[in-house]
């Protein structure tokens, strides 16, 4: 019913206890070291390396997008980069802003990640890399992708913005490919207000990557690269240290929310949820639901939820290859699965302190049969 309450949005930032954060940043009033790789920066870097099981290097950034943009520069990519259009603006923009051409590969209908079977035919002599996306935390077909990459001598940089802390058969998700970008934006499972990181297997890249994020400055008199400013500051790093202290509880609470959604929605005719792979340690970052032959369209469900103060997101719609800024450059119909899913998907509210009763309220509204769709059976 149209209860007047706080709107329920798709995400809500988790916060550490106020005193915990305040206690940490108090030190900054003493040290006056606010940015440029201070103590908190180094501490968070070390803690994340351990948590993410990174064996090579890890560099922190002011946000995830710059981590990806600067990774593309650091790896010296050229020409064409194969990626997917079913992602956030950042992935495609990072390629284009480096002066490279994105080539769009379609996604798998099962989990919306890059379809390796459609990958090889897109490779040309200009291709230098593949940037797949672990979308919604669904880990890509890493083996198949990397086998093709090896065969054609291509770099693989994962957009792992959604996959923080995930593992596949006990291996940290950051161990796949040449590098992985994580986003620590306020709406993500783990956040530093804004922030991000690049994890990479080859530790010898560390000085190049650290250089690019600090204007290419190597020492007081040497500017060796045309870098930018991608540094994470100490207030961000302190927030990260605090949030990392509570990450297990955070993911545990998300799991309960996810389970409640699944109890209510799994197996319903016309509703498709992401697969839960037993070999994957999940982070429960998002709750995407695909309406495929459901009694209502995605847009109808969206509007009905909005009427009761619940604000899901059409995430990802439109596909990046259909953006206004790219009009005429790409053919969205060339990636028909991505195009279809983007019209059918809705990501429902998902965050650690989302009450399970609210999940029920959302599911009730999703499942209720419209008067005009009465012929469609509701089976519970
Ligand atoms: C959040 C996100 C990014 C960018 O992260 P920011 O930290 O916001 O810059 C990139 N790719 C995907 C898929 C994301 O969801």
Coordinates of C-alpha atoms in Angstrom, one line a residue, residues 27-367:
X27 CA 45.1 11.4 13.8
X28 CA 45.0 13.4 10.6
X29 CA 44.6 16.6 12.6
X30 CA 47.9 15.8 14.2
X31 CA 49.9 14.5 11.2
X32 CA 48.4 16.9 8.6
X33 CA 49.2 14.3 6.0
X34 CA 45.9 14.2 4.2
X35 CA 46.8 12.6 0.8
X36 CA 49.8 11.4 -1.3
X37 CA 50.2 7.9 0.0
X38 CA 50.1 8.4 3.8
X39 CA 49.9 5.8 6.5
X40 CA 46.3 4.9 6.1
X41 CA 46.8 4.5 2.3
X42 CA 49.7 2.0 2.9
X43 CA 47.8 0.2 5.6
X44 CA 44.6 -0.2 3.5
X45 CA 46.7 -1.3 0.5
X46 CA 48.3 -4.1 2.6
X47 CA 45.0 -5.2 4.2
X48 CA 43.3 -5.4 0.8
X49 CA 46.1 -7.3 -0.7
X50 CA 45.6 -9.9 1.9
X51 CA 41.8 -9.9 1.8
X52 CA 41.7 -10.1 -2.0
X53 CA 44.4 -12.7 -2.0
X54 CA 46.5 -10.7 -4.4
X55 CA 49.9 -12.2 -5.2
X56 CA 51.2 -9.4 -7.4
X57 CA 50.6 -5.7 -6.9
X58 CA 47.7 -3.6 -5.7
X59 CA 47.4 0.1 -6.2
X60 CA 44.7 2.3 -4.6
X61 CA 42.9 5.0 -6.6
X62 CA 40.6 7.9 -6.0
X63 CA 37.8 6.0 -7.8
X64 CA 37.4 2.8 -9.8
X65 CA 37.0 4.5 -13.1
X66 CA 40.4 6.2 -13.0
X67 CA 41.9 2.9 -11.9
X68 CA 40.6 1.4 -15.2
X69 CA 41.5 4.4 -17.3
X70 CA 45.0 4.4 -15.9
X71 CA 45.4 0.6 -16.2
X72 CA 44.7 0.9 -19.9
X73 CA 47.4 3.5 -20.2
X74 CA 49.8 1.5 -18.0
X75 CA 49.5 -1.6 -20.2
X76 CA 50.1 0.4 -23.3
X77 CA 47.0 -0.8 -25.0
X78 CA 46.4 0.2 -28.6
X79 CA 43.8 0.0 -31.4
X80 CA 40.8 -2.1 -30.5
X81 CA 39.7 -3.4 -27.1
X82 CA 36.9 -6.1 -26.9
X83 CA 34.4 -5.5 -24.1
X84 CA 30.7 -5.9 -23.4
X85 CA 28.0 -3.3 -23.7
X86 CA 26.1 -4.7 -20.7
X87 CA 27.9 -2.7 -18.0
X88 CA 28.2 0.7 -16.4
X89 CA 29.3 3.7 -18.5
X90 CA 32.7 3.5 -16.9
X91 CA 34.0 0.4 -18.8
X92 CA 33.3 1.7 -22.3
X93 CA 34.2 5.3 -21.5
X94 CA 37.6 4.2 -20.1
X95 CA 38.5 2.7 -23.4
X96 CA 37.3 5.6 -25.5
X97 CA 38.9 8.2 -23.2
X98 CA 42.2 6.4 -23.9
X99 CA 41.7 7.0 -27.6
X100 CA 40.9 3.4 -28.3
X101 CA 38.0 1.7 -30.1
X102 CA 35.7 -0.5 -28.1
X103 CA 34.5 -3.6 -30.0
X104 CA 31.4 -5.1 -28.4
X105 CA 31.1 -8.7 -27.7
X106 CA 27.6 -10.1 -26.8
X107 CA 26.9 -11.6 -23.4
X108 CA 25.9 -15.0 -22.2
X109 CA 22.1 -15.3 -21.6
X110 CA 22.8 -17.3 -18.4
X111 CA 24.8 -14.8 -16.4
X112 CA 25.2 -11.7 -18.6
X113 CA 29.0 -11.9 -18.8
X114 CA 31.1 -11.8 -22.0
X115 CA 30.3 -14.8 -24.2
X116 CA 33.6 -16.4 -25.1
X117 CA 32.0 -18.2 -28.0
X118 CA 31.5 -14.9 -29.7
X119 CA 34.9 -13.5 -28.8
X120 CA 37.3 -15.0 -31.3
X121 CA 35.5 -13.7 -34.4
X122 CA 35.8 -10.1 -33.2
X123 CA 39.6 -10.3 -32.9
X124 CA 41.5 -8.4 -35.6
X125 CA 45.2 -7.5 -36.0
X126 CA 44.4 -4.2 -34.2
X127 CA 43.0 -5.9 -31.1
X128 CA 45.3 -5.4 -28.1
X129 CA 43.1 -6.5 -25.1
X130 CA 39.9 -7.8 -23.7
X131 CA 38.0 -6.0 -20.9
X132 CA 35.3 -8.3 -19.6
X133 CA 33.0 -7.4 -16.7
X134 CA 32.2 -9.7 -13.7
X135 CA 28.7 -8.1 -14.0
X136 CA 26.6 -8.2 -10.7
X137 CA 29.4 -10.3 -9.3
X138 CA 28.9 -13.1 -11.8
X139 CA 32.4 -14.3 -12.4
X140 CA 33.2 -14.5 -16.1
X141 CA 34.2 -17.6 -18.1
X142 CA 37.7 -16.8 -17.1
X143 CA 39.3 -20.0 -18.5
X144 CA 37.8 -19.8 -21.9
X145 CA 38.5 -16.0 -22.2
X146 CA 42.1 -16.3 -21.1
X147 CA 42.8 -19.3 -23.4
X148 CA 41.7 -17.2 -26.3
X149 CA 43.7 -14.2 -25.0
X150 CA 46.9 -16.4 -24.7
X151 CA 46.4 -17.7 -28.3
X152 CA 46.2 -14.2 -29.7
X153 CA 48.6 -12.5 -27.3
X154 CA 46.0 -10.2 -25.8
X155 CA 45.9 -8.6 -22.4
X156 CA 42.9 -9.2 -20.2
X157 CA 41.8 -6.6 -17.7
X158 CA 38.7 -7.4 -15.8
X159 CA 36.2 -4.8 -14.6
X160 CA 35.7 -6.4 -11.2
X161 CA 33.8 -3.4 -9.8
X162 CA 31.0 -5.8 -8.7
X163 CA 33.2 -8.7 -7.6
X164 CA 34.9 -7.5 -4.4
X165 CA 36.0 -10.3 -2.3
X166 CA 34.7 -13.1 -4.5
X167 CA 36.5 -16.3 -5.0
X168 CA 36.3 -19.1 -7.6
X169 CA 37.4 -22.5 -6.2
X170 CA 39.2 -20.6 -3.4
X171 CA 41.1 -18.3 -5.8
X172 CA 40.6 -14.6 -5.3
X173 CA 38.8 -13.1 -8.3
X174 CA 41.7 -10.6 -8.7
X175 CA 44.1 -13.4 -9.7
X176 CA 42.5 -13.8 -13.1
X177 CA 43.8 -12.1 -16.2
X178 CA 46.6 -9.4 -16.2
X179 CA 44.7 -7.0 -13.9
X180 CA 41.4 -6.4 -12.2
X181 CA 39.8 -3.1 -11.4
X182 CA 37.7 -2.8 -8.2
X183 CA 35.4 0.1 -7.3
X184 CA 35.0 1.3 -3.8
X185 CA 32.2 3.7 -4.6
X186 CA 29.7 4.4 -1.7
X187 CA 27.1 2.1 -3.2
X188 CA 29.4 -0.9 -3.5
X189 CA 29.7 -3.9 -1.1
X190 CA 32.9 -2.4 0.2
X191 CA 33.5 1.3 0.0
X192 CA 35.9 4.1 0.7
X193 CA 33.3 6.8 0.0
X194 CA 34.7 7.1 -3.5
X195 CA 37.6 4.9 -4.4
X196 CA 39.0 2.0 -6.3
X197 CA 42.0 -0.3 -6.8
X198 CA 43.9 -2.0 -9.5
X199 CA 45.2 -5.5 -8.7
X200 CA 47.8 -6.9 -11.1
X201 CA 49.8 -10.1 -11.3
X202 CA 53.1 -8.7 -12.4
X203 CA 54.5 -6.8 -9.5
X204 CA 57.1 -5.1 -11.7
X205 CA 54.3 -2.9 -13.1
X206 CA 53.9 -1.3 -9.6
X207 CA 56.1 1.7 -10.2
X208 CA 54.6 2.5 -13.6
X209 CA 51.1 2.3 -12.2
X210 CA 51.9 4.2 -9.0
X211 CA 53.6 6.8 -11.3
X212 CA 50.6 7.3 -13.6
X213 CA 48.3 7.9 -10.7
X214 CA 50.6 10.7 -9.5
X215 CA 51.3 12.8 -12.7
X216 CA 54.1 10.5 -13.7
X217 CA 56.3 11.9 -11.0
X218 CA 59.0 9.3 -10.1
X219 CA 61.1 11.5 -7.8
X220 CA 61.6 15.2 -7.1
X221 CA 63.3 15.9 -10.4
X222 CA 61.9 13.1 -12.7
X223 CA 58.6 13.1 -14.4
X224 CA 58.7 10.0 -16.5
X225 CA 55.1 9.6 -17.7
X226 CA 52.2 11.7 -18.8
X227 CA 50.2 10.7 -15.8
X228 CA 47.1 12.2 -14.1
X229 CA 45.9 12.4 -10.5
X230 CA 44.3 9.2 -9.3
X231 CA 45.5 9.2 -5.7
X232 CA 43.3 8.0 -2.9
X233 CA 43.3 10.4 0.1
X234 CA 43.7 9.5 3.8
X235 CA 40.0 10.2 4.6
X236 CA 39.0 7.6 2.0
X237 CA 41.6 5.1 3.2
X238 CA 40.5 5.5 6.8
X239 CA 36.9 4.8 5.7
X240 CA 38.2 1.7 3.9
X241 CA 40.1 0.4 6.9
X242 CA 37.0 0.8 9.1
X243 CA 34.7 -0.8 6.5
X244 CA 37.1 -3.7 6.0
X245 CA 36.8 -4.4 9.7
X246 CA 33.1 -5.1 9.2
X247 CA 33.1 -6.7 5.8
X248 CA 32.2 -10.2 6.9
X249 CA 29.1 -9.0 8.7
X250 CA 28.2 -6.8 5.7
X251 CA 28.3 -9.7 3.3
X252 CA 26.6 -12.0 5.8
X253 CA 23.6 -9.6 6.1
X254 CA 23.5 -9.2 2.3
X255 CA 23.3 -13.0 2.0
X256 CA 20.2 -13.1 4.2
X257 CA 18.6 -10.5 2.0
X258 CA 19.5 -12.5 -1.1
X259 CA 18.2 -15.7 0.4
X260 CA 14.9 -14.1 1.2
X261 CA 14.5 -12.7 -2.4
X262 CA 15.4 -16.2 -3.7
X263 CA 12.9 -17.9 -1.4
X264 CA 10.2 -15.7 -2.8
X265 CA 11.1 -15.3 -6.5
X266 CA 13.1 -18.4 -7.5
X267 CA 11.2 -20.7 -9.9
X268 CA 8.4 -18.2 -10.5
X269 CA 7.2 -18.5 -14.1
X270 CA 8.7 -15.6 -16.1
X271 CA 11.3 -14.6 -13.5
X272 CA 15.0 -15.4 -13.9
X273 CA 17.6 -14.9 -11.2
X274 CA 21.3 -15.1 -11.5
X275 CA 22.8 -18.6 -11.1
X276 CA 24.4 -19.3 -7.7
X277 CA 27.5 -21.3 -8.5
X278 CA 28.6 -23.6 -5.6
X279 CA 32.3 -23.1 -6.5
X280 CA 31.9 -19.3 -6.1
X281 CA 32.2 -17.4 -2.8
X282 CA 29.6 -14.7 -3.6
X283 CA 29.4 -11.2 -2.3
X284 CA 25.7 -10.6 -2.9
X285 CA 26.3 -7.2 -4.5
X286 CA 23.1 -6.9 -6.5
X287 CA 19.7 -8.5 -6.9
X288 CA 19.0 -8.4 -10.7
X289 CA 15.8 -10.0 -11.8
X290 CA 15.0 -10.7 -15.5
X291 CA 11.4 -10.7 -16.5
X292 CA 11.1 -13.0 -19.5
X293 CA 7.6 -13.9 -20.5
X294 CA 6.3 -12.6 -17.1
X295 CA 2.8 -11.4 -16.6
X296 CA 4.1 -7.9 -16.5
X297 CA 6.9 -6.1 -18.4
X298 CA 10.0 -4.9 -16.6
X299 CA 8.7 -1.3 -17.0
X300 CA 5.4 -2.2 -15.5
X301 CA 7.0 -3.8 -12.4
X302 CA 9.3 -0.7 -12.1
X303 CA 6.3 1.7 -12.1
X304 CA 4.3 -0.3 -9.6
X305 CA 7.2 -0.4 -7.2
X306 CA 7.8 3.3 -7.6
X307 CA 4.2 3.9 -6.6
X308 CA 4.9 2.4 -3.2
X309 CA 8.1 4.3 -2.6
X310 CA 10.5 1.5 -3.8
X311 CA 13.1 2.6 -6.3
X312 CA 14.8 -0.3 -8.2
X313 CA 17.1 0.5 -11.1
X314 CA 17.0 -0.4 -14.7
X315 CA 20.6 -1.5 -14.4
X316 CA 22.0 -1.8 -17.1
X317 CA 19.7 0.0 -19.5
X318 CA 20.5 1.2 -22.0
X319 CA 23.5 -0.8 -23.1
X320 CA 26.6 1.4 -23.5
X321 CA 26.7 0.9 -27.2
X322 CA 23.3 2.5 -27.4
X323 CA 24.3 5.6 -25.4
X324 CA 23.5 9.0 -26.9
X325 CA 27.1 10.0 -26.9
X326 CA 28.0 7.0 -29.1
X327 CA 25.1 7.3 -31.5
X328 CA 25.9 6.2 -35.0
X329 CA 29.2 4.7 -33.9
X330 CA 28.1 1.2 -32.9
X331 CA 25.2 -1.1 -33.7
X332 CA 23.4 -2.2 -30.5
X333 CA 21.6 -4.8 -32.6
X334 CA 24.9 -6.6 -33.1
X335 CA 24.7 -7.6 -29.4
X336 CA 21.2 -8.9 -29.3
X337 CA 21.4 -10.8 -26.0
X338 CA 22.7 -7.7 -24.2
X339 CA 20.0 -5.6 -25.9
X340 CA 17.2 -8.0 -24.8
X341 CA 18.5 -8.4 -21.2
X342 CA 18.8 -4.6 -20.8
X343 CA 15.1 -4.3 -21.6
X344 CA 14.1 -7.1 -19.2
X345 CA 16.3 -6.6 -16.2
X346 CA 15.5 -4.8 -13.0
X347 CA 17.9 -4.6 -10.0
X348 CA 15.9 -4.7 -6.8
X349 CA 17.0 -3.0 -3.6
X350 CA 19.9 -4.8 -2.0
X351 CA 21.9 -3.7 1.0
X352 CA 23.0 -5.1 4.3
X353 CA 20.3 -3.5 6.5
X354 CA 17.4 -3.9 4.1
X355 CA 14.7 -5.4 6.4
X356 CA 13.5 -8.8 5.3
X357 CA 9.9 -7.6 5.7
X358 CA 10.7 -5.0 3.1
X359 CA 12.0 -7.7 0.8
X360 CA 8.6 -9.5 1.3
X361 CA 6.8 -6.3 0.5
X362 CA 8.8 -5.9 -2.7
X363 CA 8.2 -9.5 -3.7
X364 CA 4.5 -9.2 -3.0
X365 CA 4.3 -6.3 -5.3
X366 CA 6.4 -7.9 -8.0
X367 CA 4.3 -11.1 -7.9

